[in-house]
Each structure stands twice: as structure tokens, then as C-alpha cells.
Amino acid sequence: MKAKEIRAEDLNAQKWIREKVKELQKKVGDGLAINALSGGVDSSVVTALGHRALGDRLKTCFIDNGIMRQGEPQRVAVLFKQIGVTVEIVQAKKAFFNALKGITDPEEKREAITQTFYKNVFGDIVRKSGAQYLLQGTILTDVDETVAGIKRQHNVFEQLGIDPQKAFGYKILEPLIQFRKDGVRKLGQALGLPEESFNRPPFPGPALAARVIGEVTPAKIAMVRKATTITEKLLATSGAFQYLAILHEDRVTGMKQGKRVFGNQIEIRCWDSLDARTGTPTRLPFETLEKLAGAIVSAIPEVVSVTYNITAKPPSTIEAI
Amino acid sequence: MKAKEIRAEDLNAQKWIREKVKELQKKVGDGLAINALSGGVDSSVVTALGHRALGDRLKTCFIDNGIMRQGEPQRVAVLFKQIGVTVEIVQAKKAFFNALKGITDPEEKREAITQTFYKNVFGDIVRKSGAQYLLQGTILTDVDETVAGIKRQHNVFEQLGIDPQKAFGYKILEPLIQFRKDGVRKLGQALGLPEESFNRPPFPGPALAARVIGEVTPAKIAMVRKATTITEKLLATSGAFQYLAILHEDRVTGMKQGKRVFGNQIEIRCWDSLDARTGTPTRLPFETLEKLAGAIVSAIPEVVSVTYNITAKPPSTIEAI
């Protein structure tokens, strides 16, 4: 059954949090809950909510899958330390890159990451922890897009009719399931999260693997990670809903030191959107676009070409894969 | 030996044409010359110049290689008929698509087109015609880029140290070899060519095959041809040096009728440039960019995403491949 939507403008955040805290305490009881923090808005908000409800009876892990943004594990650990939450960083790069080897199909990539995350890396942690509950930051937009067949989100087993207890050995709690992004941000604010953690651009579950067209390798992740750092820095004040850099598999002709090279291409997307369901490309000033392109070709020698996406969603989507 | 540059601003077009006409008449004498008209600026100007010098002793063919723009053969034939030049249209689609089958490397594509054009299709025509001279629209920028190793132009055998008489059986005349684009346009005007033939954006030798990343097939050419028609129509009044649409091989996620699809991407490039040696992306209004993207995704159902290139040349190049 699909959860009933709570619109951001109808949300009394403090009241909702009080009720949800009680509900989570009642559900988990004397048990142990566990969650994986990705550093994104949804997982940050659900972590803060979970710790308010369960304190030390919620164990929070950050899985370093090797496909995160620059400095992300450290950033997240420091940020949550400030609000009294200890985050355990788990090194798992090899497992993810091994699982991604040779895979080019976007769905198969997502599936490889999901399976590695749940069954392999996080599954092991959960089983060893003795936790009975898994706390997840699933939101309503994830459910909509999965049901509509647009994108297979990695955290919506129940909506797909998969029994998570049978498939993975634990019970899933999804307290944010009635909200869209704007509602989640409002909750983050009410939970006292620092501005940067609840007001940052959305980032996909499969992380930088969703920003590489074709096979994901450590070298390609290194390239798209640099482009992502530059893009997020230069567009931080753009006011846009989301901005991202994508590494293409196609290669194009370029010139370096007066010689022909066959180099890589980075695509920038920057969206005006309220809730990610529809969107239009942000009308960035050309000075900004040129600065972006210049910084990217300077920082990443393999890249000779940078494009800006000019298509509305639909028929485009926020992410490329 | 590299030809001495004549700069557009130093060119007395009528005087130069008178002298070149005499020179061509002297060289060809009672012989027969032949040329292949592509419809581009350079080949149009060299055709007009050649006919002024040689009249019926210059035979002009248009090879329909299947990778031309929409309606191009008809457009060119009608245009030249107006200035008294009969253009023979030669059907050769099959030969070119067969030669391009399975080839993804840009250099190999160019080579396949060159070899099919010279040795196979045009070579046959030349040999049957009995012509001893081949008239070509090679300009100085082609030579520069070939010598610099940026791009292997298909019409600069001599500069590469290949003897065209030995390799292909005829002697090449290249009367425009001292000019860059602006000089060629000035000559076109002086030769009385209609505005549209000498003042149109440059188009590459390998035609739409240079606008398809990866293998060239009739279906891909049909897609990029539609995108090219739209791009050239909407940017005709942009004042830009050149504008083009590129079909990527990479596929990206999109939404059609509320369902996820894995569709194609078109990249638009629009250049401010004087002579193609360097360039910057034209700062097109976002209204135009959005109109372009909307028209392309409407006209080509397979396309779900359109980008605009924002990189300067160098390190980018005018064309992608």
C-alpha cells in the first residue's frame, strides 16, 4: 500500500517528529536498529531522527564504496560527531569495484551496487551487529519513480513486493516515506541538522557510479569525482535544485599542445525543480558555463569537451543513468 | 611546399579571379577537368571558379553518398543550374554505407569515406570521363590542421607527401590553397554565387558521418540528419561561424509516456570563430537552446536528451570526430 503524501506546506515538523519518535521507540522497543548513512539529505535526516528516537540503540555506518564524492566519508563523520552521533566508516571499495567490473547496463550497475551493499557488505555488518531493524531514508518520489518504471531505486523492496525480511534478514523502517524532498529538508531543519547536511543537492544512491556512462572503473570514478567537486563548488550559489557532472563513454576529438587527441567528455546538468518529478535546465550565465568548462578541462587532462544539458524532464531525467 | 597565405583583407577578388582563370586555362589547355561538388563553401566556390575558367571542359559531379544533409543533392543542383552549371548527381549510398559498416574509429571512418570516394566511386567516374585534372577546394586551414596532426583532411594528398597521380591516376588542382574561410567567402561573392552558397556554415568532408559517434548506419544518419535540419534552421540567424548537431553513441535514461526508456543523446555545438583555428561557444539565449532541445526531442522519438557544448577550441575542436 502506498503511503499517504504529506506536503511540505502542510507539515508541522516539530509535531510530526515528536509523534514519529514515539512510533519508532514503540516499534523497536528493546531491540537494536542499524542504518547506513550515505551523506545525502534523506539518509542524514533519517539518521538524525533515528538517533533522537533510539539514541545508542541505533548503530550508524558509512560504507565507503569507493564511488563517493571527494572527502565524503570524513565530511559526514565530522558533521555527525558535532550532533553527538558516532558514525562508523567501513572500507568496502574493493567489493564494489569488483562487483561493477564489466557491467555497462545502468540497471545492472544499480543491481550490482544494491546486491553488494545489502547482501554482501551491509548485510554482513547487520548480521554481525544483531540488529533486527534497518532504518532507511526512502521518500515518496523514490516510490513513485520505481512504480512508474522510471528508475529502480535501491531502497524500495516493499513497494516492489519483495519481502526484505526473507530476502535480507531484517525488517525495514522507512519513516520519511510520506515526504518529498522539500518536506525532508524542512524536517532536517527542525531536527537541528547543520544547513549543509539538509540543504545540499540530492545525490543518487549509486553515487558516482550513476555519473559514469558505461563500465565503472577506479580511473573513471577519479575523473568524474574531480568534475563533481568543481561543478558543486562553482554551482553552490546557483540556487538550483540539483547539479551534477557525468562522464561519457563516448570519446571526442580534441587538441592538446597543438596535437590531436581522442579525449573524454563531461556533461553538466543543473536543474530547476521543486521535487525532481519535472525539471528544466537552469539558465546559468554563460560566464559560469565557460568557467565550469575551463576548470574541468584544466583539472582533468583526459577531458577535452564539456557540455551543458538543455533538455527538460520529461523526456530527460535528472540523472543520466 | 606550403602555399603562401593570402589574407581576406589583402585580397582584390576580381583581380585574383582574372589571374587564376588564366592560370587554370593555361594548365588544363585542351584537357578535361572534373570536380566533385559537395555543396559546401569551398567546393561551391571552386566549382564556380572552375566553370568561369573552363566552361564545359569542367565536368562537375555531386556524389550522393547517403550521408548528406536533408535535400542537399537537389538544393545544390538547382542552385548551380541558376548560374548555368549542370551538376551530375551520382547515386552511391550503398557503396559508402557498406564501407562504413562496423567502423567506430574516427580516422578509420574518414579513411573509409576517402577510399570509397576516390578509389571507388569518384575514381571510376574520373577514369570513365577521361579527365586528366581534378579540381579541389582545399584551403589553407585544411593544410595547417593536417600538418599539425589535428585532423586528417581528405583532400590534401600532396601535403602528406602522397603523389595523387600515382595513387589515384589524376592531377590535382587546388586554386583556393592560399585562403582561409573568410577569403573563400569573399571570392564566392565576387564570382556572383548566390548568398546561401558562399555564406553558409562550413560542413565537414565526411558529412554527417562526422556527426555520428561510433558506427555509422542509415538509421543513425537519419536521426542526425533530422537534428541537423532543426539546428541549421533555428540557428540560421544566430550570426555564428558554424553550428552542428552530433549523435552520441552513449545512451541515457529518459521518460516517454511516463515510462523509463534508454534513449539517444544529441549534442549541439555553435561556434564563434573567425577561421576555425580557435573558437568559443556562442552565447545563445536560453530561449533558443530550449527551443532547439524541444524541437529535437519532438522530431526524433529515439532522442531523450540534448546538450550544448560549452568548451573553447582548444582543447575542443569544431567537430566532435
GROMACS .gro file of N, CA and C in nm, chain B residues 11-134:
model
  372
  332LEU      N    1   4.292   4.080  -5.014
  332LEU     CA    2   4.252   4.018  -5.141
  332LEU      C    3   4.174   4.115  -5.230
  333ASN      N    4   4.225   4.135  -5.351
  333ASN     CA    5   4.148   4.201  -5.456
  333ASN      C    6   4.085   4.086  -5.535
  334ALA      N    7   3.958   4.057  -5.503
  334ALA     CA    8   3.898   3.933  -5.551
  334ALA      C    9   3.888   3.928  -5.704
  335GLN      N   10   3.841   4.037  -5.764
  335GLN     CA   11   3.822   4.035  -5.911
  335GLN      C   12   3.955   4.016  -5.982
  336LYS      N   13   4.058   4.084  -5.933
  336LYS     CA   14   4.191   4.073  -5.995
  336LYS      C   15   4.245   3.930  -5.980
  337TRP      N   16   4.230   3.877  -5.857
  337TRP     CA   17   4.281   3.742  -5.831
  337TRP      C   18   4.209   3.639  -5.919
  338ILE      N   19   4.076   3.658  -5.934
  338ILE     CA   20   3.997   3.564  -6.016
  338ILE      C   21   4.043   3.569  -6.162
  339ARG      N   22   4.062   3.690  -6.215
  339ARG     CA   23   4.109   3.704  -6.354
  339ARG      C   24   4.240   3.627  -6.375
  340GLU      N   25   4.332   3.646  -6.281
  340GLU     CA   26   4.463   3.581  -6.294
  340GLU      C   27   4.453   3.429  -6.280
  341LYS      N   28   4.370   3.386  -6.185
  341LYS     CA   29   4.357   3.242  -6.160
  341LYS      C   30   4.286   3.173  -6.277
  342VAL      N   31   4.188   3.244  -6.337
  342VAL     CA   32   4.118   3.189  -6.454
  342VAL      C   33   4.220   3.163  -6.565
  343LYS      N   34   4.306   3.262  -6.590
  343LYS     CA   35   4.408   3.245  -6.694
  343LYS      C   36   4.500   3.128  -6.661
  344GLU      N   37   4.540   3.120  -6.536
  344GLU     CA   38   4.632   3.015  -6.492
  344GLU      C   39   4.569   2.876  -6.512
  345LEU      N   40   4.441   2.864  -6.474
  345LEU     CA   41   4.371   2.736  -6.489
  345LEU      C   42   4.358   2.699  -6.637
  346GLN      N   43   4.326   2.799  -6.720
  346GLN     CA   44   4.311   2.775  -6.864
  346GLN      C   45   4.443   2.726  -6.923
  347LYS      N   46   4.552   2.789  -6.878
  347LYS     CA   47   4.685   2.753  -6.927
  347LYS      C   48   4.720   2.610  -6.884
  348LYS      N   49   4.694   2.579  -6.758
  348LYS     CA   50   4.728   2.447  -6.704
  348LYS      C   51   4.652   2.336  -6.774
  349VAL      N   52   4.521   2.354  -6.785
  349VAL     CA   53   4.435   2.247  -6.839
  349VAL      C   54   4.443   2.240  -6.992
  350GLY      N   55   4.467   2.355  -7.054
  350GLY     CA   56   4.480   2.359  -7.200
  350GLY      C   57   4.359   2.299  -7.268
  351ASP      N   58   4.380   2.204  -7.358
  351ASP     CA   59   4.269   2.139  -7.427
  351ASP      C   60   4.216   2.020  -7.348
  352GLY      N   61   4.271   1.998  -7.230
  352GLY     CA   62   4.233   1.882  -7.150
  352GLY      C   63   4.094   1.894  -7.089
  353LEU      N   64   4.062   1.794  -7.012
  353LEU     CA   65   3.933   1.790  -6.944
  353LEU      C   66   3.958   1.786  -6.793
  354ALA      N   67   3.883   1.868  -6.724
  354ALA     CA   68   3.893   1.866  -6.577
  354ALA      C   69   3.761   1.816  -6.520
  355ILE      N   70   3.770   1.768  -6.400
  355ILE     CA   71   3.649   1.716  -6.334
  355ILE      C   72   3.654   1.758  -6.188
  356ASN      N   73   3.539   1.781  -6.130
  356ASN     CA   74   3.540   1.805  -5.986
  356ASN      C   75   3.413   1.751  -5.923
  357ALA      N   76   3.427   1.724  -5.793
  357ALA     CA   77   3.314   1.676  -5.715
  357ALA      C   78   3.268   1.791  -5.627
  358LEU      N   79   3.143   1.828  -5.644
  358LEU     CA   80   3.085   1.937  -5.569
  358LEU      C   81   3.014   1.878  -5.447
  359SER      N   82   3.052   1.927  -5.328
  359SER     CA   83   2.987   1.873  -5.207
  359SER      C   84   2.872   1.963  -5.162
  360GLY      N   85   2.872   2.088  -5.212
  360GLY     CA   86   2.770   2.183  -5.169
  360GLY      C   87   2.821   2.276  -5.061
  361GLY      N   88   2.939   2.247  -5.006
  361GLY     CA   89   3.000   2.335  -4.907
  361GLY      C   90   3.057   2.460  -4.972
  362VAL      N   91   3.101   2.552  -4.887
  362VAL     CA   92   3.153   2.680  -4.936
  362VAL      C   93   3.270   2.658  -5.031
  363ASP      N   94   3.369   2.582  -4.986
  363ASP     CA   95   3.492   2.567  -5.063
  363ASP      C   96   3.465   2.504  -5.199
  364SER      N   97   3.388   2.395  -5.199
  364SER     CA   98   3.367   2.326  -5.326
  364SER      C   99   3.274   2.405  -5.417
  365SER      N  100   3.183   2.483  -5.359
  365SER     CA  101   3.096   2.568  -5.442
  365SER      C  102   3.178   2.677  -5.510
  366VAL      N  103   3.266   2.739  -5.434
  366VAL     CA  104   3.347   2.848  -5.490
  366VAL      C  105   3.442   2.793  -5.597
  367VAL      N  106   3.503   2.678  -5.569
  367VAL     CA  107   3.597   2.624  -5.667
  367VAL      C  108   3.523   2.578  -5.794
  368THR      N  109   3.399   2.534  -5.778
  368THR     CA  110   3.318   2.495  -5.896
  368THR      C  111   3.287   2.618  -5.982
  369ALA      N  112   3.245   2.726  -5.917
  369ALA     CA  113   3.214   2.849  -5.991
  369ALA      C  114   3.339   2.903  -6.061
  370LEU      N  115   3.450   2.902  -5.989
  370LEU     CA  116   3.576   2.950  -6.047
  370LEU      C  117   3.617   2.862  -6.165
  371GLY      N  118   3.607   2.731  -6.145
  371GLY     CA  119   3.645   2.636  -6.250
  371GLY      C  120   3.561   2.652  -6.375
  372HIS      N  121   3.431   2.674  -6.358
  372HIS     CA  122   3.345   2.690  -6.475
  372HIS      C  123   3.371   2.823  -6.545
  373ARG      N  124   3.406   2.926  -6.468
  373ARG     CA  125   3.440   3.052  -6.532
  373ARG      C  126   3.565   3.033  -6.619
  374ALA      N  127   3.660   2.954  -6.571
  374ALA     CA  128   3.784   2.933  -6.645
  374ALA      C  129   3.766   2.834  -6.760
  375LEU      N  130   3.695   2.725  -6.733
  375LEU     CA  131   3.699   2.611  -6.825
  375LEU      C  132   3.567   2.580  -6.895
  376GLY      N  133   3.460   2.643  -6.848
  376GLY     CA  134   3.330   2.618  -6.911
  376GLY      C  135   3.298   2.469  -6.912
  377ASP      N  136   3.260   2.417  -7.029
  377ASP     CA  137   3.219   2.277  -7.039
  377ASP      C  138   3.337   2.180  -7.025
  378ARG      N  139   3.458   2.233  -7.028
  378ARG     CA  140   3.572   2.144  -7.010
  378ARG      C  141   3.592   2.108  -6.862
  379LEU      N  142   3.505   2.161  -6.779
  379LEU     CA  143   3.499   2.114  -6.639
  379LEU      C  144   3.368   2.038  -6.619
  380LYS      N  145   3.381   1.913  -6.582
  380LYS     CA  146   3.262   1.830  -6.554
  380LYS      C  147   3.245   1.827  -6.402
  381THR      N  148   3.124   1.861  -6.353
  381THR     CA  149   3.101   1.869  -6.209
  381THR      C  150   3.000   1.763  -6.164
  382CYS      N  151   3.044   1.679  -6.069
  382CYS     CA  152   2.957   1.573  -6.017
  382CYS      C  153   2.922   1.600  -5.871
  383PHE      N  154   2.804   1.559  -5.834
  383PHE     CA  155   2.767   1.559  -5.694
  383PHE      C  156   2.744   1.413  -5.656
  384ILE      N  157   2.829   1.361  -5.566
  384ILE     CA  158   2.818   1.220  -5.526
  384ILE      C  159   2.720   1.212  -5.410
  385ASP      N  160   2.607   1.149  -5.430
  385ASP     CA  161   2.513   1.131  -5.319
  385ASP      C  162   2.558   1.008  -5.239
  386ASN      N  163   2.632   1.035  -5.131
  386ASN     CA  164   2.693   0.927  -5.052
  386ASN      C  165   2.602   0.879  -4.939
  387GLY      N  166   2.480   0.935  -4.931
  387GLY     CA  167   2.385   0.891  -4.829
  387GLY      C  168   2.408   0.955  -4.693
  388ILE      N  169   2.516   1.033  -4.681
  388ILE     CA  170   2.546   1.095  -4.551
  388ILE      C  171   2.542   1.248  -4.561
  389MET      N  172   2.466   1.296  -4.661
  389MET     CA  173   2.447   1.441  -4.679
  389MET      C  174   2.330   1.492  -4.597
  390ARG      N  175   2.321   1.622  -4.589
  390ARG     CA  176   2.206   1.683  -4.522
  390ARG      C  177   2.078   1.665  -4.603
  391GLN      N  178   1.966   1.689  -4.537
  391GLN     CA  179   1.833   1.678  -4.597
  391GLN      C  180   1.823   1.760  -4.727
  392GLY      N  181   1.787   1.695  -4.837
  392GLY     CA  182   1.761   1.765  -4.963
  392GLY      C  183   1.883   1.826  -5.028
  393GLU      N  184   2.002   1.789  -4.980
  393GLU     CA  185   2.125   1.854  -5.026
  393GLU      C  186   2.152   1.835  -5.176
  394PRO      N  187   2.142   1.714  -5.230
  394PRO     CA  188   2.170   1.697  -5.373
  394PRO      C  189   2.081   1.787  -5.460
  395GLN      N  190   1.951   1.788  -5.430
  395GLN     CA  191   1.857   1.868  -5.509
  395GLN      C  192   1.889   2.017  -5.496
  396ARG      N  193   1.915   2.061  -5.371
  396ARG     CA  194   1.945   2.201  -5.345
  396ARG      C  195   2.062   2.249  -5.429
  397VAL      N  196   2.167   2.167  -5.428
  397VAL     CA  197   2.290   2.204  -5.497
  397VAL      C  198   2.270   2.207  -5.648
  398ALA      N  199   2.199   2.107  -5.699
  398ALA     CA  200   2.177   2.101  -5.844
  398ALA      C  201   2.097   2.222  -5.892
  399VAL      N  202   1.992   2.257  -5.817
  399VAL     CA  203   1.908   2.371  -5.855
  399VAL      C  204   1.987   2.500  -5.848
  400LEU      N  205   2.064   2.516  -5.742
  400LEU     CA  206   2.143   2.637  -5.720
  400LEU      C  207   2.242   2.660  -5.834
  401PHE      N  208   2.311   2.554  -5.875
  401PHE     CA  209   2.411   2.571  -5.981
  401PHE      C  210   2.348   2.583  -6.119
  402LYS      N  211   2.233   2.521  -6.135
  402LYS     CA  212   2.159   2.538  -6.261
  402LYS      C  213   2.134   2.688  -6.285
  403GLN      N  214   2.104   2.759  -6.176
  403GLN     CA  215   2.076   2.903  -6.186
  403GLN      C  216   2.195   2.984  -6.239
  404ILE      N  217   2.316   2.935  -6.215
  404ILE     CA  218   2.431   3.008  -6.270
  404ILE      C  219   2.490   2.934  -6.391
  405GLY      N  220   2.407   2.847  -6.449
  405GLY     CA  221   2.444   2.787  -6.578
  405GLY      C  222   2.536   2.666  -6.569
  406VAL      N  223   2.549   2.610  -6.449
  406VAL     CA  224   2.636   2.493  -6.435
  406VAL      C  225   2.550   2.367  -6.417
  407THR      N  226   2.573   2.268  -6.503
  407THR     CA  227   2.500   2.143  -6.489
  407THR      C  228   2.577   2.050  -6.396
  408VAL      N  229   2.508   2.006  -6.292
  408VAL     CA  230   2.570   1.917  -6.195
  408VAL      C  231   2.511   1.778  -6.213
  409GLU      N  232   2.598   1.680  -6.227
  409GLU     CA  233   2.550   1.542  -6.242
  409GLU      C  234   2.543   1.475  -6.104
  410ILE      N  235   2.424   1.431  -6.064
  410ILE     CA  236   2.410   1.365  -5.934
  410ILE      C  237   2.432   1.215  -5.950
  411VAL      N  238   2.526   1.163  -5.872
  411VAL     CA  239   2.563   1.021  -5.880
  411VAL      C  240   2.517   0.949  -5.753
  412GLN      N  241   2.435   0.847  -5.768
  412GLN     CA  242   2.386   0.771  -5.651
  412GLN      C  243   2.492   0.673  -5.603
  413ALA      N  244   2.533   0.685  -5.477
  413ALA     CA  245   2.640   0.596  -5.430
  413ALA      C  246   2.623   0.560  -5.283
  414LYS      N  247   2.499   0.567  -5.234
  414LYS     CA  248   2.472   0.542  -5.091
  414LYS      C  249   2.525   0.406  -5.046
  415LYS      N  250   2.491   0.304  -5.124
  415LYS     CA  251   2.526   0.167  -5.083
  415LYS      C  252   2.675   0.150  -5.064
  416ALA      N  253   2.752   0.203  -5.157
  416ALA     CA  254   2.898   0.188  -5.151
  416ALA      C  255   2.953   0.248  -5.022
  417PHE      N  256   2.900   0.365  -4.983
  417PHE     CA  257   2.951   0.431  -4.863
  417PHE      C  258   2.907   0.360  -4.735
  418PHE      N  259   2.779   0.324  -4.726
  418PHE     CA  260   2.733   0.255  -4.604
  418PHE      C  261   2.802   0.119  -4.588
  419ASN      N  262   2.826   0.051  -4.701
  419ASN     CA  263   2.899  -0.076  -4.693
  419ASN      C  264   3.040  -0.054  -4.640
  420ALA      N  265   3.105   0.051  -4.688
  420ALA     CA  266   3.243   0.079  -4.647
  420ALA      C  267   3.249   0.119  -4.499
  421LEU      N  268   3.142   0.179  -4.449
  421LEU     CA  269   3.142   0.230  -4.311
  421LEU      C  270   3.100   0.124  -4.208
  422LYS      N  271   3.049   0.011  -4.257
  422LYS     CA  272   2.995  -0.091  -4.168
  422LYS      C  273   3.100  -0.139  -4.065
  423GLY      N  274   3.061  -0.133  -3.939
  423GLY     CA  275   3.147  -0.187  -3.833
  423GLY      C  276   3.261  -0.097  -3.789
  424ILE      N  277   3.277   0.019  -3.852
  424ILE     CA  278   3.389   0.107  -3.819
  424ILE      C  279   3.347   0.209  -3.713
  425THR      N  280   3.425   0.219  -3.605
  425THR     CA  281   3.392   0.315  -3.499
  425THR      C  282   3.500   0.421  -3.483
  426ASP      N  283   3.623   0.391  -3.518
  426ASP     CA  284   3.732   0.487  -3.505
  426ASP      C  285   3.717   0.601  -3.605
  427PRO      N  286   3.722   0.728  -3.559
  427PRO     CA  287   3.702   0.842  -3.647
  427PRO      C  288   3.798   0.845  -3.766
  428GLU      N  289   3.924   0.812  -3.742
  428GLU     CA  290   4.021   0.813  -3.851
  428GLU      C  291   3.988   0.706  -3.955
  429GLU      N  292   3.946   0.590  -3.907
  429GLU     CA  293   3.911   0.482  -4.000
  429GLU      C  294   3.784   0.516  -4.080
  430LYS      N  295   3.692   0.589  -4.015
  430LYS     CA  296   3.573   0.635  -4.087
  430LYS      C  297   3.612   0.728  -4.201
  431ARG      N  298   3.695   0.827  -4.167
  431ARG     CA  299   3.740   0.922  -4.269
  431ARG      C  300   3.810   0.848  -4.382
  432GLU      N  301   3.895   0.752  -4.343
  432GLU     CA  302   3.971   0.676  -4.441
  432GLU      C  303   3.876   0.595  -4.530
  433ALA      N  304   3.775   0.533  -4.471
  433ALA     CA  305   3.679   0.453  -4.548
  433ALA      C  306   3.605   0.542  -4.649
  434ILE      N  307   3.567   0.662  -4.604
  434ILE     CA  308   3.496   0.754  -4.693
  434ILE      C  309   3.590   0.802  -4.804
  435THR      N  310   3.712   0.837  -4.765
  435THR     CA  311   3.811   0.883  -4.863
  435THR      C  312   3.836   0.778  -4.969
  436GLN      N  313   3.861   0.655  -4.921
  436GLN     CA  314   3.894   0.547  -5.015
  436GLN      C  315   3.775   0.516  -5.105
  437THR      N  316   3.654   0.513  -5.048
  437THR     CA  317   3.535   0.485  -5.128
  437THR      C  318   3.515   0.595  -5.231
  438PHE      N  319   3.534   0.719  -5.184
  438PHE     CA  320   3.516   0.833  -5.273
  438PHE      C  321   3.616   0.831  -5.388
  439TYR      N  322   3.747   0.829  -5.353
  439TYR     CA  323   3.849   0.843  -5.456
  439TYR      C  324   3.868   0.718  -5.540
  440LYS      N  325   3.895   0.607  -5.471
  440LYS     CA  326   3.933   0.487  -5.545
  440LYS      C  327   3.814   0.422  -5.611
  441ASN      N  328   3.701   0.425  -5.540
  441ASN     CA  329   3.585   0.351  -5.586
  441ASN      C  330   3.494   0.442  -5.669
  442VAL      N  331   3.411   0.522  -5.602
  442VAL     CA  332   3.305   0.595  -5.672
  442VAL      C  333   3.359   0.703  -5.767
  443PHE      N  334   3.427   0.802  -5.712
  443PHE     CA  335   3.471   0.914  -5.795
  443PHE      C  336   3.585   0.871  -5.887
  444GLY      N  337   3.669   0.783  -5.837
  444GLY     CA  338   3.778   0.729  -5.920
  444GLY      C  339   3.724   0.669  -6.050
  445ASP      N  340   3.618   0.589  -6.038
  445ASP     CA  341   3.554   0.529  -6.156
  445ASP      C  342   3.504   0.635  -6.253
  446ILE      N  343   3.437   0.736  -6.194
  446ILE     CA  344   3.380   0.842  -6.278
  446ILE      C  345   3.492   0.915  -6.353
  447VAL      N  346   3.600   0.946  -6.280
  447VAL     CA  347   3.711   1.018  -6.341
  447VAL      C  348   3.773   0.936  -6.453
  448ARG      N  349   3.797   0.810  -6.424
  448ARG     CA  350   3.859   0.724  -6.526
  448ARG      C  351   3.770   0.712  -6.650
  449LYS      N  352   3.641   0.695  -6.630
  449LYS     CA  353   3.550   0.685  -6.745
  449LYS      C  354   3.539   0.817  -6.821
  450SER      N  355   3.555   0.929  -6.748
  450SER     CA  356   3.538   1.062  -6.810
  450SER      C  357   3.655   1.096  -6.900
  451GLY      N  358   3.770   1.034  -6.875
  451GLY     CA  359   3.889   1.070  -6.949
  451GLY      C  360   3.956   1.199  -6.900
  452ALA      N  361   3.909   1.254  -6.789
  452ALA     CA  362   3.967   1.378  -6.738
  452ALA      C  363   4.110   1.353  -6.689
  453GLN      N  364   4.192   1.456  -6.705
  453GLN     CA  365   4.330   1.446  -6.656
  453GLN      C  366   4.350   1.530  -6.531
  454TYR      N  367   4.253   1.616  -6.505
  454TYR     CA  368   4.268   1.709  -6.393
  454TYR      C  369   4.152   1.698  -6.295
  455LEU      N  370   4.189   1.700  -6.169
  455LEU     CA  371   4.088   1.701  -6.063
  455LEU      C  372   4.097   1.836  -5.993
   0.00000   0.00000   0.00000
